[in-house]
Amino acid sequence: MSKRQLNRRQRWRIDKIQNERLERARRRQQRLDSDVADELGDTEAGRVTAHYGSKVEVEAQARPGERLRCHFRATLPQLVVGDLVFFQPPRSAGDGVVVALEPRRTELRRPDFYGNLKPVAANLDRLLIVFAPLPVPSSQLLDRYLVAAELSGIAPVLVLNKADLVDDVLRPYMDELCKLYTDLDYPVIEASATEATGLDALRAALTGHCAAFVGQSGVGKSSLVNALLPEAALAIGALSERSGLGQHTTTTAQLFDVPGGGVLIDSPGIREFGLWHIDEPTLLSGYTDLAPLAGRCRFRNCSHRHEPGCALHQAVADGRVAEERLDNFFRIAETLDDDTRARYTPA
Ligand SMILES: Nc1nc2c(ncn2[C@@H]2O[C@H](COP(=O)(O)OP(=O)(O)OP(=O)(O)O)[C@@H](O)[C@H]2O)c(=O)[nH]1
Ligand SMILES: [Zn+2]
């Protein structure tokens, strides 16, 4: 056998082996593709509407209003209300299975029993911060909600509820409070859940959004939800009945469809939304009026407390920033240590 023939034979063998390898790789990829197709082939897009520990309730995107109980793959992170998922609908009488989770656009988080921040709702894009003449509102509390919303990337809307209680004596105070925020371009909606005023503006603020009401106890969040979505109150009862899990299910987050598009998420955990585990620079970055001044002080490590040439104090002196906002910033900063330790007490 000549050297040349040998080479040709060798080449032929190499080609053969390579071709076999390619063919094996092609078949392997085909098998993988069909596995994925099996996995996702009969899945549907949906949104988690309620959570019951080991199970979730999912609404199919293609069939609004139809909600199915599902298990979820153990490999998935903890699912929360508002999560966008892919799920296999139940084949017969059983439960469906959530197989994949879409990345969350926003996460609303709060500390769990151990003080670790855990998501409680996903994909919110609007936060309705409710206040009222009673309980007496404070701009410090509203600032806390606004900063928390800004830091979560959720657009806030202020809602002055119980407008029917605003008489001539209260009016100047409430107007001044509202002006503090309208000057910062935060929208303020005046409403009354009991007199059914301002509801159209609230509906408009909800439509097309994934929203939640937050605010102090007693400001009228439930009353507003009931005035806007009468079916929501009914749904809560029906849901606990259907799940057979009893009363405590009403303490988990629920999601309600808004007529005209959009959803409202409600739960005690969301209502207690607040500032958790942040440091002072982060607090500053949530103040939309103060944040652009960060780093503009004469001293790079300015504490903004006593140094000359502080950009925050200068902005107040020039009338570019409201003194009340800076005062609130300092008062909230003093409480941040308390927040770092979990304030959550189990119900
Ligand atoms: N006058 C007046 N009273 C209202 C209005 N909205 C709610 N209320 C009353 O305020 C009280 C508290 O209302 P809720 O809806 O329970 O308040 P909430 O914010 O849901 O309270 P939590 O469940 O503790 O968070 C109730 O007695 C309501 O009837 C309103 O627009 N005007
Ligand atoms: Zn400074």
mmCIF file of C-alpha atoms and ligand atoms in Angstrom:
data_model
loop_
_atom_site.group_PDB
_atom_site.id
_atom_site.type_symbol
_atom_site.label_atom_id
_atom_site.label_comp_id
_atom_site.label_asym_id
_atom_site.label_seq_id
_atom_site.Cartn_x
_atom_site.Cartn_y
_atom_site.Cartn_z
ATOM 1 C CA MET A 1 0.000 0.000 0.000
ATOM 2 C CA SER A 2 1.491 3.309 -1.016
ATOM 3 C CA LYS A 3 1.786 6.162 1.354
ATOM 4 C CA ARG A 4 -0.688 8.161 -0.748
ATOM 5 C CA GLN A 5 -3.320 5.355 -0.593
ATOM 6 C CA LEU A 6 -2.836 5.065 3.123
ATOM 7 C CA ASN A 7 -3.464 8.773 3.515
ATOM 8 C CA ARG A 8 -6.585 8.553 1.445
ATOM 9 C CA ARG A 9 -7.815 5.634 3.520
ATOM 10 C CA GLN A 10 -7.009 7.500 6.691
ATOM 11 C CA ARG A 11 -8.835 10.544 5.436
ATOM 12 C CA TRP A 12 -11.845 8.401 4.581
ATOM 13 C CA ARG A 13 -11.879 6.983 8.107
ATOM 14 C CA ILE A 14 -11.549 10.399 9.653
ATOM 15 C CA ASP A 15 -14.432 11.697 7.538
ATOM 16 C CA LYS A 16 -16.497 8.686 8.478
ATOM 17 C CA ILE A 17 -15.870 9.174 12.169
ATOM 18 C CA GLN A 18 -16.582 12.873 11.899
ATOM 19 C CA ASN A 19 -19.811 12.265 10.030
ATOM 20 C CA GLU A 20 -20.917 9.749 12.612
ATOM 21 C CA ARG A 21 -20.127 12.225 15.340
ATOM 22 C CA LEU A 22 -22.093 14.960 13.606
ATOM 23 C CA GLU A 23 -25.008 12.630 13.095
ATOM 24 C CA ARG A 24 -24.973 11.630 16.775
ATOM 25 C CA ALA A 25 -24.881 15.307 17.797
ATOM 26 C CA ARG A 26 -27.768 16.074 15.426
ATOM 27 C CA ARG A 27 -29.843 13.227 16.865
ATOM 28 C CA ARG A 28 -29.016 14.292 20.415
ATOM 29 C CA GLN A 29 -30.139 17.876 19.655
ATOM 30 C CA GLN A 30 -33.327 16.503 18.085
ATOM 31 C CA ARG A 31 -34.037 14.537 21.256
ATOM 32 C CA LEU A 32 -33.364 17.624 23.392
ATOM 33 C CA ASP A 33 -35.641 19.735 21.199
ATOM 34 C CA SER A 34 -38.435 17.242 21.501
ATOM 35 C CA ASP A 35 -37.957 17.064 25.287
ATOM 36 C CA VAL A 36 -38.310 20.837 25.496
ATOM 37 C CA ALA A 37 -41.295 20.668 23.158
ATOM 38 C CA ASP A 38 -42.837 18.046 25.455
ATOM 39 C CA GLU A 39 -42.168 20.307 28.405
ATOM 40 C CA LEU A 40 -43.440 23.560 26.925
ATOM 41 C CA GLY A 41 -45.556 22.192 24.086
ATOM 42 C CA ASP A 42 -48.815 22.027 25.963
ATOM 43 C CA THR A 43 -48.119 24.932 28.312
ATOM 44 C CA GLU A 44 -49.945 28.221 28.441
ATOM 45 C CA ALA A 45 -48.970 31.679 29.607
ATOM 46 C CA GLY A 46 -50.681 32.759 32.822
ATOM 47 C CA ARG A 47 -50.485 34.888 35.926
ATOM 48 C CA VAL A 48 -50.414 33.757 39.554
ATOM 49 C CA THR A 49 -53.590 35.120 41.178
ATOM 50 C CA ALA A 50 -53.369 33.585 44.645
ATOM 51 C CA HIS A 51 -50.942 31.588 46.722
ATOM 52 C CA TYR A 52 -51.715 28.806 49.184
ATOM 53 C CA GLY A 53 -48.350 27.534 50.394
ATOM 54 C CA SER A 54 -47.863 24.376 48.351
ATOM 55 C CA LYS A 55 -50.189 25.426 45.542
ATOM 56 C CA VAL A 56 -50.951 28.480 43.471
ATOM 57 C CA GLU A 57 -53.945 29.653 41.523
ATOM 58 C CA VAL A 58 -53.191 30.689 37.948
ATOM 59 C CA GLU A 59 -55.264 32.649 35.468
ATOM 60 C CA ALA A 60 -54.664 31.701 31.838
ATOM 61 C CA GLN A 61 -53.706 34.712 29.757
ATOM 62 C CA ALA A 62 -55.859 33.476 26.893
ATOM 63 C CA ARG A 63 -58.963 33.037 29.060
ATOM 64 C CA PRO A 64 -59.311 35.945 31.514
ATOM 65 C CA GLY A 65 -61.448 35.037 34.496
ATOM 66 C CA GLU A 66 -60.671 31.325 34.318
ATOM 67 C CA ARG A 67 -58.498 30.341 37.264
ATOM 68 C CA LEU A 68 -56.854 26.976 37.792
ATOM 69 C CA ARG A 69 -55.190 25.432 40.770
ATOM 70 C CA CYS A 70 -51.620 24.370 40.063
ATOM 71 C CA HIS A 71 -48.674 22.656 41.657
ATOM 72 C CA PHE A 72 -45.326 24.093 40.790
ATOM 73 C CA ARG A 73 -41.986 22.546 39.889
ATOM 74 C CA ALA A 74 -39.723 22.277 42.923
ATOM 75 C CA THR A 75 -36.917 23.851 40.907
ATOM 76 C CA LEU A 76 -38.811 27.173 40.659
ATOM 77 C CA PRO A 77 -38.196 30.005 43.118
ATOM 78 C CA GLN A 78 -40.994 30.849 45.564
ATOM 79 C CA LEU A 79 -43.881 32.014 43.392
ATOM 80 C CA VAL A 80 -45.813 35.126 44.419
ATOM 81 C CA VAL A 81 -49.014 36.798 43.299
ATOM 82 C CA GLY A 82 -48.497 38.688 40.044
ATOM 83 C CA ASP A 83 -45.870 36.270 38.728
ATOM 84 C CA LEU A 84 -46.096 35.604 34.992
ATOM 85 C CA VAL A 85 -45.670 31.891 34.392
ATOM 86 C CA PHE A 86 -46.014 29.061 31.908
ATOM 87 C CA PHE A 87 -48.164 26.209 33.121
ATOM 88 C CA GLN A 88 -49.612 22.915 31.951
ATOM 89 C CA PRO A 89 -53.372 23.035 32.436
ATOM 90 C CA PRO A 90 -54.842 20.138 34.415
ATOM 91 C CA ARG A 91 -55.326 17.098 32.138
ATOM 92 C CA SER A 92 -58.441 15.770 33.903
ATOM 93 C CA ALA A 93 -59.755 16.522 37.369
ATOM 94 C CA GLY A 94 -56.299 17.141 38.890
ATOM 95 C CA ASP A 95 -54.182 20.223 39.291
ATOM 96 C CA GLY A 96 -52.120 21.932 36.626
ATOM 97 C CA VAL A 97 -48.367 22.372 36.875
ATOM 98 C CA VAL A 98 -46.386 25.607 36.681
ATOM 99 C CA VAL A 99 -43.191 24.767 34.749
ATOM 100 C CA ALA A 100 -41.520 28.142 34.122
ATOM 101 C CA LEU A 101 -41.365 31.657 35.551
ATOM 102 C CA GLU A 102 -40.823 34.828 33.542
ATOM 103 C CA PRO A 103 -38.274 37.283 34.944
ATOM 104 C CA ARG A 104 -40.015 39.766 37.300
ATOM 105 C CA ARG A 105 -40.189 43.405 36.219
ATOM 106 C CA THR A 106 -40.634 44.563 39.812
ATOM 107 C CA GLU A 107 -40.659 42.883 43.180
ATOM 108 C CA LEU A 108 -42.387 44.155 46.276
ATOM 109 C CA ARG A 109 -40.525 42.720 49.229
ATOM 110 C CA ARG A 110 -40.875 42.620 52.984
ATOM 111 C CA PRO A 111 -39.072 40.808 55.779
ATOM 112 C CA ASP A 112 -40.225 37.324 56.700
ATOM 113 C CA PHE A 113 -40.332 35.912 60.227
ATOM 114 C CA TYR A 114 -36.528 35.663 60.289
ATOM 115 C CA GLY A 115 -35.956 39.179 58.994
ATOM 116 C CA ASN A 116 -34.983 38.108 55.472
ATOM 117 C CA LEU A 117 -36.510 40.168 52.679
ATOM 118 C CA LYS A 118 -38.900 38.032 50.638
ATOM 119 C CA PRO A 119 -40.973 38.984 47.597
ATOM 120 C CA VAL A 120 -44.714 39.274 48.300
ATOM 121 C CA ALA A 121 -45.921 40.501 44.907
ATOM 122 C CA ALA A 122 -44.404 40.608 41.439
ATOM 123 C CA ASN A 123 -44.717 42.874 38.439
ATOM 124 C CA LEU A 124 -46.549 45.725 40.182
ATOM 125 C CA ASP A 125 -46.162 48.916 38.178
ATOM 126 C CA ARG A 126 -48.387 51.247 40.190
ATOM 127 C CA LEU A 127 -48.745 51.897 43.883
ATOM 128 C CA LEU A 128 -51.786 53.786 45.160
ATOM 129 C CA ILE A 129 -50.704 55.398 48.422
ATOM 130 C CA VAL A 130 -53.851 56.190 50.388
ATOM 131 C CA PHE A 131 -54.096 58.849 53.078
ATOM 132 C CA ALA A 132 -57.056 60.619 54.673
ATOM 133 C CA PRO A 133 -57.927 63.438 57.076
ATOM 134 C CA LEU A 134 -58.386 60.645 59.621
ATOM 135 C CA PRO A 135 -56.100 59.010 60.757
ATOM 136 C CA VAL A 136 -54.210 62.349 60.698
ATOM 137 C CA PRO A 137 -51.752 62.187 57.792
ATOM 138 C CA SER A 138 -48.080 63.067 57.979
ATOM 139 C CA SER A 139 -45.757 63.927 55.134
ATOM 140 C CA GLN A 140 -43.104 61.788 56.808
ATOM 141 C CA LEU A 141 -45.240 58.692 56.416
ATOM 142 C CA LEU A 142 -46.121 59.613 52.817
ATOM 143 C CA ASP A 143 -42.420 60.166 52.112
ATOM 144 C CA ARG A 144 -41.666 56.689 53.436
ATOM 145 C CA TYR A 145 -44.187 55.148 51.031
ATOM 146 C CA LEU A 146 -42.970 57.280 48.134
ATOM 147 C CA VAL A 147 -39.318 56.398 48.701
ATOM 148 C CA ALA A 148 -40.193 52.711 49.031
ATOM 149 C CA ALA A 149 -42.120 52.912 45.738
ATOM 150 C CA GLU A 150 -39.271 54.724 43.976
ATOM 151 C CA LEU A 151 -36.717 52.199 45.222
ATOM 152 C CA SER A 152 -38.913 49.332 43.999
ATOM 153 C CA GLY A 153 -39.352 50.951 40.587
ATOM 154 C CA ILE A 154 -43.134 51.156 41.033
ATOM 155 C CA ALA A 155 -44.847 54.414 39.996
ATOM 156 C CA PRO A 156 -46.678 55.959 42.965
ATOM 157 C CA VAL A 157 -50.035 57.780 42.923
ATOM 158 C CA LEU A 158 -51.267 59.543 46.064
ATOM 159 C CA VAL A 159 -54.924 59.089 46.957
ATOM 160 C CA LEU A 160 -56.574 61.473 49.403
ATOM 161 C CA ASN A 161 -59.544 59.402 50.571
ATOM 162 C CA LYS A 162 -62.415 60.544 52.841
ATOM 163 C CA ALA A 163 -62.514 63.817 50.916
ATOM 164 C CA ASP A 164 -66.036 64.167 52.334
ATOM 165 C CA LEU A 165 -64.459 64.826 55.758
ATOM 166 C CA VAL A 166 -62.326 67.722 54.495
ATOM 167 C CA ASP A 167 -64.168 70.777 55.840
ATOM 168 C CA ASP A 168 -63.177 74.459 55.747
ATOM 169 C CA VAL A 169 -60.962 74.034 58.793
ATOM 170 C CA LEU A 170 -59.040 71.062 57.353
ATOM 171 C CA ARG A 171 -58.919 72.312 53.770
ATOM 172 C CA PRO A 172 -55.836 74.587 54.013
ATOM 173 C CA TYR A 173 -53.804 71.861 55.736
ATOM 174 C CA MET A 174 -54.794 69.186 53.216
ATOM 175 C CA ASP A 175 -54.173 71.546 50.276
ATOM 176 C CA GLU A 176 -50.703 72.336 51.572
ATOM 177 C CA LEU A 177 -49.923 68.652 52.034
ATOM 178 C CA CYS A 178 -51.101 67.848 48.506
ATOM 179 C CA LYS A 179 -49.121 70.771 47.067
ATOM 180 C CA LEU A 180 -45.904 69.402 48.575
ATOM 181 C CA TYR A 181 -46.350 66.394 46.291
ATOM 182 C CA THR A 182 -47.947 67.886 43.197
ATOM 183 C CA ASP A 183 -44.925 70.251 43.126
ATOM 184 C CA LEU A 184 -42.812 67.092 42.811
ATOM 185 C CA ASP A 185 -45.045 65.903 39.938
ATOM 186 C CA TYR A 186 -46.598 63.110 41.968
ATOM 187 C CA PRO A 187 -50.248 62.730 40.936
ATOM 188 C CA VAL A 188 -52.820 63.239 43.714
ATOM 189 C CA ILE A 189 -56.372 61.923 43.367
ATOM 190 C CA GLU A 190 -59.096 63.094 45.761
ATOM 191 C CA ALA A 191 -61.733 60.492 46.466
ATOM 192 C CA SER A 192 -64.374 59.352 48.896
ATOM 193 C CA ALA A 193 -65.176 55.670 49.130
ATOM 194 C CA THR A 194 -68.399 56.334 51.038
ATOM 195 C CA GLU A 195 -69.648 59.176 48.786
ATOM 196 C CA ALA A 196 -68.375 57.411 45.644
ATOM 197 C CA THR A 197 -66.496 60.459 44.400
ATOM 198 C CA GLY A 198 -63.204 60.397 42.531
ATOM 199 C CA LEU A 199 -63.796 56.795 41.545
ATOM 200 C CA ASP A 200 -63.525 57.485 37.806
ATOM 201 C CA ALA A 201 -60.087 59.028 38.298
ATOM 202 C CA LEU A 202 -59.073 56.012 40.387
ATOM 203 C CA ARG A 203 -60.365 53.596 37.745
ATOM 204 C CA ALA A 204 -58.361 55.470 35.133
ATOM 205 C CA ALA A 205 -55.262 55.167 37.344
ATOM 206 C CA LEU A 206 -55.810 51.406 37.627
ATOM 207 C CA THR A 207 -56.720 50.604 34.042
ATOM 208 C CA GLY A 208 -53.950 48.847 32.159
ATOM 209 C CA HIS A 209 -51.786 48.575 35.268
ATOM 210 C CA CYS A 210 -50.828 46.046 37.871
ATOM 211 C CA ALA A 211 -51.575 48.030 41.020
ATOM 212 C CA ALA A 212 -51.866 47.780 44.800
ATOM 213 C CA PHE A 213 -53.273 50.016 47.537
ATOM 214 C CA VAL A 214 -51.011 50.812 50.485
ATOM 215 C CA GLY A 215 -51.431 53.149 53.438
ATOM 216 C CA GLN A 216 -51.983 53.362 57.172
ATOM 217 C CA SER A 217 -54.660 51.259 58.806
ATOM 218 C CA GLY A 218 -58.052 52.963 58.663
ATOM 219 C CA VAL A 219 -57.451 55.269 55.700
ATOM 220 C CA GLY A 220 -60.049 53.312 53.708
ATOM 221 C CA LYS A 221 -58.149 50.907 51.456
ATOM 222 C CA SER A 222 -60.732 48.120 51.779
ATOM 223 C CA SER A 223 -63.536 50.636 51.307
ATOM 224 C CA LEU A 224 -61.904 51.872 48.101
ATOM 225 C CA VAL A 225 -61.301 48.359 46.773
ATOM 226 C CA ASN A 226 -64.930 47.484 47.478
ATOM 227 C CA ALA A 227 -66.214 50.694 45.890
ATOM 228 C CA LEU A 228 -64.113 50.124 42.775
ATOM 229 C CA LEU A 229 -64.417 46.355 42.441
ATOM 230 C CA PRO A 230 -67.563 45.118 44.183
ATOM 231 C CA GLU A 231 -66.755 41.618 42.927
ATOM 232 C CA ALA A 232 -63.453 41.639 44.866
ATOM 233 C CA ALA A 233 -65.149 41.318 48.265
ATOM 234 C CA LEU A 234 -67.252 38.441 46.944
ATOM 235 C CA ALA A 235 -64.242 36.808 45.331
ATOM 236 C CA ILE A 236 -62.336 36.629 48.616
ATOM 237 C CA GLY A 237 -65.120 34.620 50.256
ATOM 238 C CA ALA A 238 -65.621 32.364 47.247
ATOM 239 C CA LEU A 239 -61.936 31.668 46.946
ATOM 240 C CA SER A 240 -61.498 30.493 50.523
ATOM 241 C CA GLU A 241 -64.521 28.229 50.077
ATOM 242 C CA ARG A 242 -63.254 26.765 46.832
ATOM 243 C CA SER A 243 -59.729 26.139 48.085
ATOM 244 C CA GLY A 244 -61.125 24.381 51.148
ATOM 245 C CA LEU A 245 -58.262 25.849 53.109
ATOM 246 C CA GLY A 246 -60.460 27.924 55.373
ATOM 247 C CA GLN A 247 -60.185 31.383 56.794
ATOM 248 C CA HIS A 248 -56.448 31.949 56.720
ATOM 249 C CA THR A 249 -56.444 32.029 52.925
ATOM 250 C CA THR A 250 -57.895 35.539 53.121
ATOM 251 C CA THR A 251 -54.626 36.680 54.652
ATOM 252 C CA THR A 252 -52.688 35.676 51.515
ATOM 253 C CA ALA A 253 -52.395 37.958 48.527
ATOM 254 C CA GLN A 254 -55.220 38.023 46.012
ATOM 255 C CA LEU A 255 -55.362 39.398 42.529
ATOM 256 C CA PHE A 256 -58.472 40.969 41.019
ATOM 257 C CA ASP A 257 -59.152 41.818 37.403
ATOM 258 C CA VAL A 258 -59.946 45.462 36.741
ATOM 259 C CA PRO A 259 -62.776 46.028 34.239
ATOM 260 C CA GLY A 260 -61.216 47.515 31.125
ATOM 261 C CA GLY A 261 -57.887 45.797 31.735
ATOM 262 C CA GLY A 262 -55.351 45.678 34.507
ATOM 263 C CA VAL A 263 -55.193 43.950 37.859
ATOM 264 C CA LEU A 264 -55.312 44.913 41.510
ATOM 265 C CA ILE A 265 -53.303 42.942 44.056
ATOM 266 C CA ASP A 266 -54.323 43.066 47.698
ATOM 267 C CA SER A 267 -52.919 41.454 50.821
ATOM 268 C CA PRO A 268 -52.046 42.416 54.385
ATOM 269 C CA GLY A 269 -48.363 41.901 53.536
ATOM 270 C CA ILE A 270 -48.565 44.424 50.720
ATOM 271 C CA ARG A 271 -50.528 46.903 52.831
ATOM 272 C CA GLU A 272 -47.652 46.933 55.315
ATOM 273 C CA PHE A 273 -45.258 47.781 52.515
ATOM 274 C CA GLY A 274 -42.494 50.009 53.812
ATOM 275 C CA LEU A 275 -38.824 50.793 53.966
ATOM 276 C CA TRP A 276 -36.801 47.782 54.967
ATOM 277 C CA HIS A 277 -33.105 47.177 55.248
ATOM 278 C CA ILE A 278 -31.803 50.301 53.556
ATOM 279 C CA ASP A 279 -28.938 52.633 54.396
ATOM 280 C CA GLU A 280 -28.917 56.426 54.295
ATOM 281 C CA PRO A 281 -27.486 56.841 50.761
ATOM 282 C CA THR A 282 -30.190 54.500 49.473
ATOM 283 C CA LEU A 283 -32.849 56.529 51.306
ATOM 284 C CA LEU A 284 -31.463 59.663 49.641
ATOM 285 C CA SER A 285 -31.646 58.013 46.214
ATOM 286 C CA GLY A 286 -35.380 57.435 46.756
ATOM 287 C CA TYR A 287 -35.978 61.179 47.302
ATOM 288 C CA THR A 288 -36.481 62.341 43.710
ATOM 289 C CA ASP A 289 -35.818 65.982 44.675
ATOM 290 C CA LEU A 290 -32.728 65.297 46.814
ATOM 291 C CA ALA A 291 -31.163 62.452 44.821
ATOM 292 C CA PRO A 292 -29.762 64.663 42.009
ATOM 293 C CA LEU A 293 -27.894 66.686 44.698
ATOM 294 C CA ALA A 294 -25.990 63.686 46.025
ATOM 295 C CA GLY A 295 -22.275 64.203 45.450
ATOM 296 C CA ARG A 296 -22.631 67.971 44.913
ATOM 297 C CA CYS A 297 -21.640 68.998 48.440
ATOM 298 C CA ARG A 298 -18.328 70.759 49.040
ATOM 299 C CA PHE A 299 -17.041 67.777 51.016
ATOM 300 C CA ARG A 300 -17.167 64.447 49.294
ATOM 301 C CA ASN A 301 -18.061 62.643 52.530
ATOM 302 C CA CYS A 302 -20.581 65.329 53.613
ATOM 303 C CA SER A 303 -22.958 64.039 56.291
ATOM 304 C CA HIS A 304 -25.404 66.819 55.278
ATOM 305 C CA ARG A 305 -25.684 67.637 58.981
ATOM 306 C CA HIS A 306 -23.194 70.342 59.875
ATOM 307 C CA GLU A 307 -20.751 70.878 57.005
ATOM 308 C CA PRO A 308 -20.591 74.169 55.099
ATOM 309 C CA GLY A 309 -21.351 74.005 51.381
ATOM 310 C CA CYS A 310 -23.909 71.213 51.716
ATOM 311 C CA ALA A 311 -25.871 70.936 48.474
ATOM 312 C CA LEU A 312 -29.012 69.685 50.220
ATOM 313 C CA HIS A 313 -29.206 72.664 52.593
ATOM 314 C CA GLN A 314 -28.301 75.058 49.793
ATOM 315 C CA ALA A 315 -31.200 73.718 47.705
ATOM 316 C CA VAL A 316 -33.594 74.354 50.616
ATOM 317 C CA ALA A 317 -32.157 77.871 51.127
ATOM 318 C CA ASP A 318 -32.683 78.592 47.411
ATOM 319 C CA GLY A 319 -36.258 77.303 47.541
ATOM 320 C CA ARG A 320 -35.528 74.462 45.107
ATOM 321 C CA VAL A 321 -36.361 71.784 47.667
ATOM 322 C CA ALA A 322 -39.083 71.943 50.335
ATOM 323 C CA GLU A 323 -37.659 72.142 53.853
ATOM 324 C CA GLU A 324 -40.249 69.615 55.003
ATOM 325 C CA ARG A 325 -38.792 67.000 52.656
ATOM 326 C CA LEU A 326 -35.265 67.452 53.954
ATOM 327 C CA ASP A 327 -36.541 67.387 57.574
ATOM 328 C CA ASN A 328 -38.391 64.148 56.832
ATOM 329 C CA PHE A 329 -35.276 62.708 55.219
ATOM 330 C CA PHE A 330 -33.296 63.287 58.436
ATOM 331 C CA ARG A 331 -36.056 61.924 60.656
ATOM 332 C CA ILE A 332 -36.455 58.802 58.548
ATOM 333 C CA ALA A 333 -32.662 58.362 58.407
ATOM 334 C CA GLU A 334 -32.673 58.219 62.212
ATOM 335 C CA THR A 335 -35.117 55.313 62.145
ATOM 336 C CA LEU A 336 -33.246 53.243 59.554
ATOM 337 C CA ASP A 337 -31.409 51.244 62.207
ATOM 338 C CA ASP A 338 -34.755 50.123 63.609
ATOM 339 C CA ASP A 339 -35.835 49.086 60.125
ATOM 340 C CA THR A 340 -32.695 47.076 59.587
ATOM 341 C CA ARG A 341 -33.715 44.938 62.484
ATOM 342 C CA ALA A 342 -36.913 43.329 61.241
ATOM 343 C CA ARG A 343 -39.965 45.136 62.506
ATOM 344 C CA TYR A 344 -42.184 42.311 61.366
ATOM 345 C CA THR A 345 -44.148 40.604 64.074
ATOM 346 C CA PRO A 346 -46.063 37.490 63.038
ATOM 347 C CA ALA A 347 -49.843 37.848 63.075
HETATM 348 N N1 LIG B 1 -66.222 59.436 55.851
HETATM 349 C C1 LIG B 1 -65.588 58.482 55.184
HETATM 350 N N2 LIG B 1 -65.281 57.322 55.818
HETATM 351 C C2 LIG B 1 -64.616 56.363 55.117
HETATM 352 C C3 LIG B 1 -64.281 56.528 53.765
HETATM 353 N N3 LIG B 1 -63.634 55.425 53.344
HETATM 354 C C4 LIG B 1 -63.574 54.592 54.405
HETATM 355 N N4 LIG B 1 -64.182 55.153 55.481
HETATM 356 C C5 LIG B 1 -64.290 54.548 56.814
HETATM 357 O O1 LIG B 1 -63.010 54.427 57.402
HETATM 358 C C6 LIG B 1 -62.919 53.232 58.189
HETATM 359 C C7 LIG B 1 -61.746 52.415 57.772
HETATM 360 O O2 LIG B 1 -61.920 51.953 56.436
HETATM 361 P P1 LIG B 1 -61.216 50.650 55.857
HETATM 362 O O3 LIG B 1 -61.610 50.538 54.435
HETATM 363 O O4 LIG B 1 -61.466 49.487 56.727
HETATM 364 O O5 LIG B 1 -59.690 51.060 56.010
HETATM 365 P P2 LIG B 1 -58.396 50.219 55.601
HETATM 366 O O6 LIG B 1 -57.411 51.195 55.089
HETATM 367 O O7 LIG B 1 -58.778 49.119 54.687
HETATM 368 O O8 LIG B 1 -57.918 49.663 56.988
HETATM 369 P P3 LIG B 1 -57.027 48.326 57.255
HETATM 370 O O9 LIG B 1 -57.844 47.153 56.791
HETATM 371 O O10 LIG B 1 -56.826 48.358 58.750
HETATM 372 O O11 LIG B 1 -55.745 48.491 56.521
HETATM 373 C C8 LIG B 1 -64.256 52.541 58.015
HETATM 374 O O12 LIG B 1 -65.078 52.839 59.127
HETATM 375 C C9 LIG B 1 -64.839 53.146 56.756
HETATM 376 O O13 LIG B 1 -66.228 53.141 56.738
HETATM 377 C C10 LIG B 1 -64.655 57.779 53.118
HETATM 378 O O14 LIG B 1 -64.392 58.019 51.933
HETATM 379 N N5 LIG B 1 -65.286 58.698 53.885
HETATM 380 ZN ZN ZN B 2 -24.222 67.670 52.152
#
